[in-house]
CSV table of C-alpha atoms in Angstrom, one decimal:
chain,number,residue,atom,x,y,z
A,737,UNK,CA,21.7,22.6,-5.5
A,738,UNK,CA,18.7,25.0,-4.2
A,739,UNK,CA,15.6,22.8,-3.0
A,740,UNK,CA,12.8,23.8,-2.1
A,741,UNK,CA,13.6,23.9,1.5
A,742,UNK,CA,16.2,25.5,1.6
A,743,UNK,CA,14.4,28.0,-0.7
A,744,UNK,CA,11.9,28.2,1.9
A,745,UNK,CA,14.5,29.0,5.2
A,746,UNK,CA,16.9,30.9,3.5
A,747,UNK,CA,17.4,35.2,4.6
A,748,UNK,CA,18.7,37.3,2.3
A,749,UNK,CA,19.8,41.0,1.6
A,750,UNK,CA,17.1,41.5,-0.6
A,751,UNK,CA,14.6,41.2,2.1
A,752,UNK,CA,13.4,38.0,1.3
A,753,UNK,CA,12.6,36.2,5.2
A,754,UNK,CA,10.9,33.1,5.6
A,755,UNK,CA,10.2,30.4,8.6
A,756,UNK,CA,13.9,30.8,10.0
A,757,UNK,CA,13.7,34.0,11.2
A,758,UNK,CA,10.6,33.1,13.3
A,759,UNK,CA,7.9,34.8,11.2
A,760,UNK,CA,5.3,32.7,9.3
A,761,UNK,CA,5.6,32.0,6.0
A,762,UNK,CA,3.0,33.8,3.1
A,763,UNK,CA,-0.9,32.8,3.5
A,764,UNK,CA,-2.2,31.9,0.3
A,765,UNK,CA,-3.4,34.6,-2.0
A,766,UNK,CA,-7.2,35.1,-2.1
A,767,UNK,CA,-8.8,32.6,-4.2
A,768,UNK,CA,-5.2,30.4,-4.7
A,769,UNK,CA,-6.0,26.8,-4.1
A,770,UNK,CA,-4.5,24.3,-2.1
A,771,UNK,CA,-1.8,22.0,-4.2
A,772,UNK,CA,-1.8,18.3,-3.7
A,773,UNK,CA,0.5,16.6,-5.4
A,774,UNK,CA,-0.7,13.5,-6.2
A,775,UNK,CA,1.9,9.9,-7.6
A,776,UNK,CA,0.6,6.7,-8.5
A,777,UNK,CA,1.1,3.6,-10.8
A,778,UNK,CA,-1.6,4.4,-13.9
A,779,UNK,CA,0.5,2.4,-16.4
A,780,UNK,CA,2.7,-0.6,-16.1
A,781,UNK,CA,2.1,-3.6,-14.1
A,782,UNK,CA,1.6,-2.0,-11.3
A,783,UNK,CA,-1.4,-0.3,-13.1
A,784,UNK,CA,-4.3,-2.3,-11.1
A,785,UNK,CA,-3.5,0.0,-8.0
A,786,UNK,CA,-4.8,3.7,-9.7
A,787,UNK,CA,-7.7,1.9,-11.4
A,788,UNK,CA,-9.9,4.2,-9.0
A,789,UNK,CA,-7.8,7.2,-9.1
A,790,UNK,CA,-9.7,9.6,-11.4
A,791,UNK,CA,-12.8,8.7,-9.7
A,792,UNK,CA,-11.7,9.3,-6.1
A,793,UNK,CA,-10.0,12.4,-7.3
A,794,UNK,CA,-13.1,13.7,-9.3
A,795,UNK,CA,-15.3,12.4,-6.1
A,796,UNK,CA,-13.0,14.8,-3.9
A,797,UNK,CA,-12.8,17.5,-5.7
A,798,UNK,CA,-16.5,17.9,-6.0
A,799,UNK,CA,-17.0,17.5,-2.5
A,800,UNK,CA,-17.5,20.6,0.0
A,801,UNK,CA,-13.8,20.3,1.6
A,802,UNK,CA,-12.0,19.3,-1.9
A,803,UNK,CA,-13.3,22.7,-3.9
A,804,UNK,CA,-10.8,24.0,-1.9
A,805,UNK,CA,-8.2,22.4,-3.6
A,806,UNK,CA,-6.2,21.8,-6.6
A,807,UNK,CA,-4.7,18.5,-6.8
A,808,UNK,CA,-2.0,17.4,-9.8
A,809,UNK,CA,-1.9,13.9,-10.9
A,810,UNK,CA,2.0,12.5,-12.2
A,811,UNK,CA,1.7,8.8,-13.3
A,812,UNK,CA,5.1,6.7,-12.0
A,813,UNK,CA,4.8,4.2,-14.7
A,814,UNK,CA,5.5,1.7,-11.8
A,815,UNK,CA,9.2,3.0,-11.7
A,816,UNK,CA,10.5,3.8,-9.1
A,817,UNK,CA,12.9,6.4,-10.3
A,818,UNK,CA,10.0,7.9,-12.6
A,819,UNK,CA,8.2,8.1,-9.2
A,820,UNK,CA,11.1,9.8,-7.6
A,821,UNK,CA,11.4,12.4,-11.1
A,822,UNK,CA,8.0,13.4,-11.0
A,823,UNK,CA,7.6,13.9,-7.1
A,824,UNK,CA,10.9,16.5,-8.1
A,825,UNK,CA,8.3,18.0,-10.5
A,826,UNK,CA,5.6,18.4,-8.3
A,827,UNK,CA,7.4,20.0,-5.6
A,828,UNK,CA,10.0,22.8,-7.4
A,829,UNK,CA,8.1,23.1,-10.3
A,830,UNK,CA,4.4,22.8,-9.2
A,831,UNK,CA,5.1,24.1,-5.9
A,832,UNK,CA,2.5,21.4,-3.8
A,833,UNK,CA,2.0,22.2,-0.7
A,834,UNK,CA,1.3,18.6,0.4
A,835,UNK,CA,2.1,15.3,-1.2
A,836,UNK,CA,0.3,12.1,-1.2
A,837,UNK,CA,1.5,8.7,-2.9
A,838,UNK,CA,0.1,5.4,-3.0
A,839,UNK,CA,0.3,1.8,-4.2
A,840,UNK,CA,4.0,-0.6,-3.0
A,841,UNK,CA,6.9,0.7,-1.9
A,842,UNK,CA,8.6,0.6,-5.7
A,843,UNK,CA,6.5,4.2,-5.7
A,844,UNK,CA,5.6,5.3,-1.9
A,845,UNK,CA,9.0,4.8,-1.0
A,846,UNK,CA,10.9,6.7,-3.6
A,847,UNK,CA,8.3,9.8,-3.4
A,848,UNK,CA,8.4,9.8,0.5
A,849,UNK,CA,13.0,10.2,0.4
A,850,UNK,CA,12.5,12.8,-2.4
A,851,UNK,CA,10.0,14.9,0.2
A,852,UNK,CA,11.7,14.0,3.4
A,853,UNK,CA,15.4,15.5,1.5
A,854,UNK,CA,13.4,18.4,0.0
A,855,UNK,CA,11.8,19.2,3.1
A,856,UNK,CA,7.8,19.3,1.9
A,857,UNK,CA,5.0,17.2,4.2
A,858,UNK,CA,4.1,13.8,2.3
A,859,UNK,CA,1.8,10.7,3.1
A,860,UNK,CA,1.1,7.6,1.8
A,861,UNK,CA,-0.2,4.7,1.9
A,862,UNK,CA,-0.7,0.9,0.1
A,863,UNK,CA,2.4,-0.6,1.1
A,864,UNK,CA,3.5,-2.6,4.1
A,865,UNK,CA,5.2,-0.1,6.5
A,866,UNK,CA,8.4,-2.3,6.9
A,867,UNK,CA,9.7,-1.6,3.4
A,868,UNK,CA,8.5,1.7,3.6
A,869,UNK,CA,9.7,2.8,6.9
A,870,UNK,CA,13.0,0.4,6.8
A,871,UNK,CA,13.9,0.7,3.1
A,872,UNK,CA,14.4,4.5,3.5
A,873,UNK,CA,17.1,4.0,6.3
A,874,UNK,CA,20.4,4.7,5.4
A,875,UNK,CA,21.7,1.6,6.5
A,876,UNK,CA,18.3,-1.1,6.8
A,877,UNK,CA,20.4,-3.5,8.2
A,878,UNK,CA,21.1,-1.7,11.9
A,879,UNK,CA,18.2,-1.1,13.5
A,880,UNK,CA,20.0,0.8,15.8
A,881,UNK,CA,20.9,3.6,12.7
A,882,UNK,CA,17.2,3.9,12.2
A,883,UNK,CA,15.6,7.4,12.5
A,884,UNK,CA,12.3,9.1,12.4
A,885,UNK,CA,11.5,11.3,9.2
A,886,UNK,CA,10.7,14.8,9.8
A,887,UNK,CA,7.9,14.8,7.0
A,888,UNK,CA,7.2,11.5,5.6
A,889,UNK,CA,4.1,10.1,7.2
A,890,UNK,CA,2.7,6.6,6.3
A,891,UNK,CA,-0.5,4.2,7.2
A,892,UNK,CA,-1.1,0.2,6.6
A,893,UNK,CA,-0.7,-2.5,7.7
A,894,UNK,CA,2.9,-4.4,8.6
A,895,UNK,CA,4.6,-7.9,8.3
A,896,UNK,CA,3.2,-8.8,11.7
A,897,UNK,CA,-0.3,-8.5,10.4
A,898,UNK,CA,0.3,-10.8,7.5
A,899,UNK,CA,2.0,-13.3,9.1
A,900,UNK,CA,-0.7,-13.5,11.4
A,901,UNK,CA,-4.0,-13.4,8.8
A,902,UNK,CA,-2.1,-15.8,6.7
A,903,UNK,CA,-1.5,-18.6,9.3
A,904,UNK,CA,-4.5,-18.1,11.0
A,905,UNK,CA,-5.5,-18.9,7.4
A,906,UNK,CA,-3.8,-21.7,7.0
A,907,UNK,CA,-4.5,-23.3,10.5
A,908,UNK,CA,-8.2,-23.8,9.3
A,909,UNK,CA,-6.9,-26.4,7.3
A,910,UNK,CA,-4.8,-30.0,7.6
A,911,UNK,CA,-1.4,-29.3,5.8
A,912,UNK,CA,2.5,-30.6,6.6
A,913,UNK,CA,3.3,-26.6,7.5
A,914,UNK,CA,5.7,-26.6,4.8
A,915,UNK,CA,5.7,-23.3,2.8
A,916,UNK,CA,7.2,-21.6,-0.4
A,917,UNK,CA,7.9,-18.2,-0.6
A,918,UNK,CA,7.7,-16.4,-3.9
A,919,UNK,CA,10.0,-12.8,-3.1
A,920,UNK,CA,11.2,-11.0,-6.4
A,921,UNK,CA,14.0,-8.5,-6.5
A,922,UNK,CA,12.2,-5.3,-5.9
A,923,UNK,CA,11.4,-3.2,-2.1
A,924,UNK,CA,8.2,-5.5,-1.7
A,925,UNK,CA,10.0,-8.7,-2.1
A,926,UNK,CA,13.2,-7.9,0.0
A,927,UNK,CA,11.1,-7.3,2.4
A,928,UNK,CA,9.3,-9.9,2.6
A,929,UNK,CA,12.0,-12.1,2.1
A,930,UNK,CA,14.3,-10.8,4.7
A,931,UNK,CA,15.6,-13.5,7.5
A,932,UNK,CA,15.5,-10.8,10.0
A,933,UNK,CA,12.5,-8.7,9.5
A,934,UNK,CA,10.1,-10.6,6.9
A,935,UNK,CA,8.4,-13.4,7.1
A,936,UNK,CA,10.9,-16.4,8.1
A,937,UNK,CA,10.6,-15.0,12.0
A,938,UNK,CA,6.7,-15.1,12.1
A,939,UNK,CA,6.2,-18.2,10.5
A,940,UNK,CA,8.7,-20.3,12.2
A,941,UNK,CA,7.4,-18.9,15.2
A,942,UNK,CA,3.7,-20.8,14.1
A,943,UNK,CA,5.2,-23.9,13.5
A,944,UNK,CA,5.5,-23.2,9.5
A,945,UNK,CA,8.5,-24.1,7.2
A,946,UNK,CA,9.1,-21.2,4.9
A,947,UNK,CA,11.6,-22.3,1.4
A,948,UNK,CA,13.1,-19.1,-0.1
A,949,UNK,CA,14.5,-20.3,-2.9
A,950,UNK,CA,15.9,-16.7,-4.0
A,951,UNK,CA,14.7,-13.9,-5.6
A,952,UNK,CA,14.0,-13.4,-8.9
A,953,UNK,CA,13.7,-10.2,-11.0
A,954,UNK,CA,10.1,-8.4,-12.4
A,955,UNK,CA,8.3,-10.3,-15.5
A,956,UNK,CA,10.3,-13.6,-15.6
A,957,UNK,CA,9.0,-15.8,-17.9
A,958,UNK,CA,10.9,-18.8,-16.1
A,959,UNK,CA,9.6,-19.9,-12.8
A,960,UNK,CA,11.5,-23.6,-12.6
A,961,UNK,CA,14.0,-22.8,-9.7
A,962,UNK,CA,11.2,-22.4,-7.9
A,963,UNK,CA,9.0,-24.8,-8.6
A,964,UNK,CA,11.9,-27.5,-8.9
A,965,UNK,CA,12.9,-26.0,-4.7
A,966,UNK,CA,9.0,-26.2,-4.0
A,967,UNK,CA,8.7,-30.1,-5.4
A,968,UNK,CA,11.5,-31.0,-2.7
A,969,UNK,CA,10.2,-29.3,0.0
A,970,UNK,CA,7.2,-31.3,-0.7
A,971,UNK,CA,4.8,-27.4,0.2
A,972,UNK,CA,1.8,-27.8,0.6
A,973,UNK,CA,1.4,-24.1,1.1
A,974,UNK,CA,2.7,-21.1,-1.5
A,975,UNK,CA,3.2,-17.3,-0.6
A,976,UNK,CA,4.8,-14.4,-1.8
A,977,UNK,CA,4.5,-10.9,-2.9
A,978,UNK,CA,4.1,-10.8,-6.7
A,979,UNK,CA,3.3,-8.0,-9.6
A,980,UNK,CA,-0.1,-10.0,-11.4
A,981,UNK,CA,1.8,-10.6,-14.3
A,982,UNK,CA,4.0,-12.7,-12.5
A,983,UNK,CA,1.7,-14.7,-10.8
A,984,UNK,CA,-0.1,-15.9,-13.6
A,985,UNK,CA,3.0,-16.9,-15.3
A,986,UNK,CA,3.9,-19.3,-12.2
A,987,UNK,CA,0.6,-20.6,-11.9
A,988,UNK,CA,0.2,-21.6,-15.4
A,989,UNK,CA,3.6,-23.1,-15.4
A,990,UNK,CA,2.9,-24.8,-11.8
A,991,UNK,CA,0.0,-26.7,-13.0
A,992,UNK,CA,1.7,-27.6,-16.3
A,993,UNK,CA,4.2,-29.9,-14.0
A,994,UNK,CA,0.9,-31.0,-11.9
A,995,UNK,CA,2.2,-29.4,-8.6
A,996,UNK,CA,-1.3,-29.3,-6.3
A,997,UNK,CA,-0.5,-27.4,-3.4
A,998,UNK,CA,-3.1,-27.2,-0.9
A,999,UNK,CA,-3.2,-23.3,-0.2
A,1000,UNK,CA,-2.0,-20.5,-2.6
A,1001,UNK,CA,-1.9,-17.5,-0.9
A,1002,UNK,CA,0.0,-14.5,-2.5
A,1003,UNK,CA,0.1,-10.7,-1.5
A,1004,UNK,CA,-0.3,-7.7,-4.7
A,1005,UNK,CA,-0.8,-10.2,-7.5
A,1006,UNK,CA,-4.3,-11.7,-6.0
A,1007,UNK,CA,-6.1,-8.3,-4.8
A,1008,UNK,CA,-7.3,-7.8,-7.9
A,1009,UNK,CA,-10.8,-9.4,-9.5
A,1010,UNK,CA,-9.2,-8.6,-13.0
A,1011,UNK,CA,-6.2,-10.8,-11.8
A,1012,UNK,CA,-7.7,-13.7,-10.8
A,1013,UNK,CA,-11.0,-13.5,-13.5
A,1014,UNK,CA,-7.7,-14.1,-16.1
A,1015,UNK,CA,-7.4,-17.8,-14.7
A,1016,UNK,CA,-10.5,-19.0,-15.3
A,1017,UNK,CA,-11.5,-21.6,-13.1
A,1018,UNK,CA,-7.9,-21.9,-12.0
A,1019,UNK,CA,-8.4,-18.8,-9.6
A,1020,UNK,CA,-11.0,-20.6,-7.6
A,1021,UNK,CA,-9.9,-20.5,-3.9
A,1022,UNK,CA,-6.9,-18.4,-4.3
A,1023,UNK,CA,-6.4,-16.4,-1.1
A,1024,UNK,CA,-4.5,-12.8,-0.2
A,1025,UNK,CA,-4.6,-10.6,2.9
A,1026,UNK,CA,-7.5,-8.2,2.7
A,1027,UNK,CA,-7.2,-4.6,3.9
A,1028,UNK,CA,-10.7,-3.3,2.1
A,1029,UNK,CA,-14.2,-4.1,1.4
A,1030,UNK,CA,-17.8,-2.9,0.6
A,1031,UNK,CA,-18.5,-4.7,3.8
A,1032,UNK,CA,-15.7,-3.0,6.2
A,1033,UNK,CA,-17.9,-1.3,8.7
A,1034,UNK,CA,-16.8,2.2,7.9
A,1035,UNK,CA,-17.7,5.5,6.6
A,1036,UNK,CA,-15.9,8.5,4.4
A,1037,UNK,CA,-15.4,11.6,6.9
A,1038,UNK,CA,-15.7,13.4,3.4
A,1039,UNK,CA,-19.1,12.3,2.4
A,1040,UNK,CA,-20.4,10.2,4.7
A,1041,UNK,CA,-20.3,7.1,2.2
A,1042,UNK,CA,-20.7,3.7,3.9
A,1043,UNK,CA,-18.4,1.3,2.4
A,1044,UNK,CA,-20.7,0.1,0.2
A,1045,UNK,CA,-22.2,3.2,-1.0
A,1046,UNK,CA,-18.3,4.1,-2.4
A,1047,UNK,CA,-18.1,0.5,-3.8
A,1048,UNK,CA,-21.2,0.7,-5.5
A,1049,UNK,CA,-20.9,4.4,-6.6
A,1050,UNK,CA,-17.3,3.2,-8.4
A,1051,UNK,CA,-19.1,0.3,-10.2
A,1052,UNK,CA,-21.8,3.2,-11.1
A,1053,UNK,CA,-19.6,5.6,-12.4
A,1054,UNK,CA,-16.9,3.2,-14.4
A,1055,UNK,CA,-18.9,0.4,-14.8
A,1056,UNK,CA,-16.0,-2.2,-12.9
A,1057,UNK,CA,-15.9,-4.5,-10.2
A,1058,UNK,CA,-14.9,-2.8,-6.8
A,1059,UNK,CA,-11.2,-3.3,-5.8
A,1060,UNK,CA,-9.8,-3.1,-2.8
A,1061,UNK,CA,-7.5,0.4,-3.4
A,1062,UNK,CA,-10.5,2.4,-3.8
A,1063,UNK,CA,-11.4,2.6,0.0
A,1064,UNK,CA,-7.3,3.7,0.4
A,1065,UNK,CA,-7.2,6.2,-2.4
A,1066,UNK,CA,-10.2,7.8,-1.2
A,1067,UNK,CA,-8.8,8.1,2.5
A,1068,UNK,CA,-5.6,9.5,2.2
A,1069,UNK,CA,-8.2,12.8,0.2
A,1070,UNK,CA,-9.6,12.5,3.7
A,1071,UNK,CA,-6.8,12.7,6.0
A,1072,UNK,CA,-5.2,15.4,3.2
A,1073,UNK,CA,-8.5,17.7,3.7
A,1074,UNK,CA,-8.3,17.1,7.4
A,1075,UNK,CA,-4.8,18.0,7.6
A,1076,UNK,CA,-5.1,21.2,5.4
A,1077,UNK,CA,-7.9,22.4,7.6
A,1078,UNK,CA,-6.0,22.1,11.0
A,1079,UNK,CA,-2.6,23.3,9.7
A,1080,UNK,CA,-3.2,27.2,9.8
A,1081,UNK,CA,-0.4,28.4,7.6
A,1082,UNK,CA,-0.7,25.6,4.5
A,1083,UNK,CA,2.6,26.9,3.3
A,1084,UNK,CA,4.1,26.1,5.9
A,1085,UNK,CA,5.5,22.8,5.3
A,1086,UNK,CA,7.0,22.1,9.2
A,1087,UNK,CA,3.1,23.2,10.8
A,1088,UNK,CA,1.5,20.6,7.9
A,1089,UNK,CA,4.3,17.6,9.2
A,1090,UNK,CA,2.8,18.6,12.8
A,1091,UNK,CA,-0.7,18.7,11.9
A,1092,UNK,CA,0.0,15.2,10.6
A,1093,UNK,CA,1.5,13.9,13.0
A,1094,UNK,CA,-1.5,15.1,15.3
A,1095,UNK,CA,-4.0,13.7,13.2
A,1096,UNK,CA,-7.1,11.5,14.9
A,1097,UNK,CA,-9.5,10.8,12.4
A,1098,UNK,CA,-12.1,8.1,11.2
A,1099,UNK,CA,-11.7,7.1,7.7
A,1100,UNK,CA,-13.3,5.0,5.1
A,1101,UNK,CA,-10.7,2.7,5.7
A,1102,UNK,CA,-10.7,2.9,9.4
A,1103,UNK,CA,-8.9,4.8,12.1
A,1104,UNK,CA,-6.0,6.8,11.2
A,1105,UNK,CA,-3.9,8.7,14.0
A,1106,UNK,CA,-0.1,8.8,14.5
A,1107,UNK,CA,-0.3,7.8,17.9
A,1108,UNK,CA,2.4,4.7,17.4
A,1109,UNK,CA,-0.3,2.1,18.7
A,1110,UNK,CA,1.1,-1.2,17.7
A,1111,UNK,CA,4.5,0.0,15.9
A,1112,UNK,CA,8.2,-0.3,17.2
A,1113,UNK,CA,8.7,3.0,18.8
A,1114,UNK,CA,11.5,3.7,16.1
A,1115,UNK,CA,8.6,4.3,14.0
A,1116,UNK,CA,6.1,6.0,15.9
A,1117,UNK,CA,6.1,8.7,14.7
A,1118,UNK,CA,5.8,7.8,11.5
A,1119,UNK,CA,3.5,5.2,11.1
A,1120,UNK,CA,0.0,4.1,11.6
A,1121,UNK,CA,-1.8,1.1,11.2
A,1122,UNK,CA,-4.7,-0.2,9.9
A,1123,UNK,CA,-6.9,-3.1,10.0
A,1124,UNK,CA,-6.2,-6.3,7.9
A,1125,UNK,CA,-8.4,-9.7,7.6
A,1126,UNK,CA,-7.8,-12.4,4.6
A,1127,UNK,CA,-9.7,-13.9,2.2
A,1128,UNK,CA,-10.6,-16.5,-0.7
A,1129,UNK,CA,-11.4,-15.7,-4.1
A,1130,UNK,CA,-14.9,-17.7,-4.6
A,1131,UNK,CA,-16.1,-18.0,-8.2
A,1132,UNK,CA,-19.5,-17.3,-8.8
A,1133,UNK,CA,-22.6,-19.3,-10.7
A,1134,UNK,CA,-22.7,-16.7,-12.8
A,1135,UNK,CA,-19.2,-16.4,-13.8
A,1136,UNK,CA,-16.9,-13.6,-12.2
A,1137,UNK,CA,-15.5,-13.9,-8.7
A,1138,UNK,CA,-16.2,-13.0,-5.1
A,1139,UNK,CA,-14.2,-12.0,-2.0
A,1140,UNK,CA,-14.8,-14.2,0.4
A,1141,UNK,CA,-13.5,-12.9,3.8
A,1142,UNK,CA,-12.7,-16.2,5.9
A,1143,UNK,CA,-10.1,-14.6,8.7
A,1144,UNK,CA,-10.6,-11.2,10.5
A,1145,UNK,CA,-9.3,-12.2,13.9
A,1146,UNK,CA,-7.2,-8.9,14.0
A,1147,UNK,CA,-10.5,-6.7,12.7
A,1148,UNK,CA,-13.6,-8.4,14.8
A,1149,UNK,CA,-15.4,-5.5,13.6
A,1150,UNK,CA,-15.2,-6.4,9.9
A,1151,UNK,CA,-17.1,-9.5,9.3
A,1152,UNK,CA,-16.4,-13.0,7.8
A,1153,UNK,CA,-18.3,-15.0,5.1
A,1154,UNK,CA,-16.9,-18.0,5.0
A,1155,UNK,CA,-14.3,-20.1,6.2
A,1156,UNK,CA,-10.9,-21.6,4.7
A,1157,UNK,CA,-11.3,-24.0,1.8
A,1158,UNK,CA,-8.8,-26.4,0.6
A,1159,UNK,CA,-7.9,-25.6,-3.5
A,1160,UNK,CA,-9.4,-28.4,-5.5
């Protein structure tokens, strides 16, 4: 089959020479665009993630660096082999000179091996880099196997960051240290669930019990194994990693059998106000990592935005709550345009990997620069982290919800409000 790439480094008799014979690949043509290539969840359950899409996209496109570009918008349909059909679409039939993906690995993942095997510069973000960088390994179970990508690039936050916002959570309060672990079938939950490299090792390490009573597949409507294996562990303390559809079906069935635990705090499913508004007073307390607020102290290298001003100018514009992908969407427009403009030659994808990989800039969301502070070095080139704190869903006199943050040990810079409460 003819990709891209090889499109792009092959001679021929005709005349036709590209980036393998040394010479630089064709500028764009006056007045062309620059083509981002843009995959997300809009529909499905993982849907929650793009809420802010079109208005970070319309945001950047009006802005002074984003009228120089075009950017095309494919919709995953939170399936993974959708995600990796449509990133094929974007790159031999759109032609993108960039890609960007957002929003758990069941989409950044598949999108990132298409690029990296097709040979076109990609980035993404919203999604832990362990099942990003280690699901795409040929074999994730030798660490020794693993390899660098030449033009997948990713930013977040890992495993280690978790593990330790959530027990710095949880040593606030008086429980037995005995935990349950929600992990479905999918790249989040394998993750998360693995002996080796998820969240057994952290936790045991802070003195914490972790039952894994086995993974389960998207949408169950049965969540009695584990409840049943949570009931003899006698947990006082419930995690996971679970699409909001999910959750609420094992919450409602965990208080129909009376189970109080004393801490529920849950990754993906609990992010979202929307989420937790749909259990009433039931969501009261619930707690998740936190990797964005209108209260991080940081500002949009695109238009100068505080934090607040984008939270507030999304409520504006769509008349919604602020959710924490908005501040991520709206970087990786930033690190795209800041990429773009130091790359020189735009079609050339191996100069747009480099400019990546040399990229030191301050974000809405933070810092973002592929230096390998705090990763393995079988990932440095690859990944770059950024900040995490946790927090507690609060409801509100008024009805509705707040974020409380209550742990930010990790990110002194971002503020608390509160500290750990117990769930009533």
């Amino acid at each position: 089959m003819i990709t891209r790439r090889t499109f792009l480094r092959t001679t021929s008799a005709t005349g036709l020479t590209l980036a393998a014979s040394g010479l630089a690949a064709p500028a764009l043509a006056q007045g062309a665009k620059i083509k981002l290539g843009y995959v997300s969840p809009q529909t499905g359950p993982l849907a929650g993630f793009a809420e802010s899409d079109a208005f970070n996209i319309e945001a950047f496109l009006a802005s002074d660096m984003g009228r120089e570009f075009e950017v095309i918008v494919k919709d995953s349909q939170s399936n993974p082999n959708r995600a990796a059909e449509v990133a094929k679409e974007l790159i031999l039939n759109d032609e993108v000179n960039l890609m960007l993906a957002a929003s758990t690995p069941e989409n950044t993942n598949p999108v990132a091996g298409v690029c990296e095997g097709e040979g076109i510069p990609c980035i993404t973000t919203v999604a832990p880099w362990q099942p990003w960088f280690i699901g795409q390994q040929g074999n994730p179970r030798d660490p020794a196997s693993w390899k660098p990508f030449d033009y997948a690039f990713h930013y977040f936050w890992g495993m280690e960051d978790v593990i330790r916002v959530y027990t710095a959570m949880w040593n606030q309060l008086e429980t037995n240290k005995a935990v349950g672990g929600l992990f479905p079938n999918d790249a989040d939950g394998n993750a998360w669930g693995d002996n080796d490299n998820g969240l057994r090792p952290g936790l045991d390490a802070a003195g914490y019990a972790l039952t894994n009573p086995g993974s389960f597949q998207n949408l169950t409507d049965d969540f009695s194994a584990q409840i049943n294996a949570f009931k003899a562990a006698n947990t006082d303390i419930i995690t996971g990693v679970l699409i909001p559809p999910d959750f609420t079906t094992f919450w409602n069935q965990l208080r129909q059998q009376g189970v109080n635990p004393k801490v529920v705090t849950v990754a993906k499913a609990l992010l979202f106000p929307q989420s937790v508004e749909t259990l009433g007073a039931a969501g009261h307390n619930l707690s998740s990592e936190v990797w964005w607020t209108p209260s991080h102290p940081f500002a949009s290298s695109l238009t100068g935005e505080s934090s607040a001003d984008l939270a507030a100018a999304f409520t504006a514009k769509t008349g919604r709550p602020w959710t924490q992908p908005i501040g991520f969407v709206h970087s990786l427009f930033e690190v795209a345009a800041n990429v773009m403009g130091r790359a020189g030659d735009v079609t050339d994808g191996d100069a747009v990997a480099e400019a990546i990989a040399a990229t030191d800039l301050d974000t809405i969301v933070g810092k973002v620069a592929w230096n390998g502070a705090g990763v393995p070095e079988f990932a440095a080139r690859n990944v770059c982290k950024t900040p995490l704190t946790g927090g507690q869903w609060r409801m509100k006199d008024g009805g509705g919800y707040d974020l409380v943050i209550v742990e930010n040990g990790g990110a002194t810079e971002i503020p608390t409000g509160g500290t750990m409460e117990a769930l009533s």
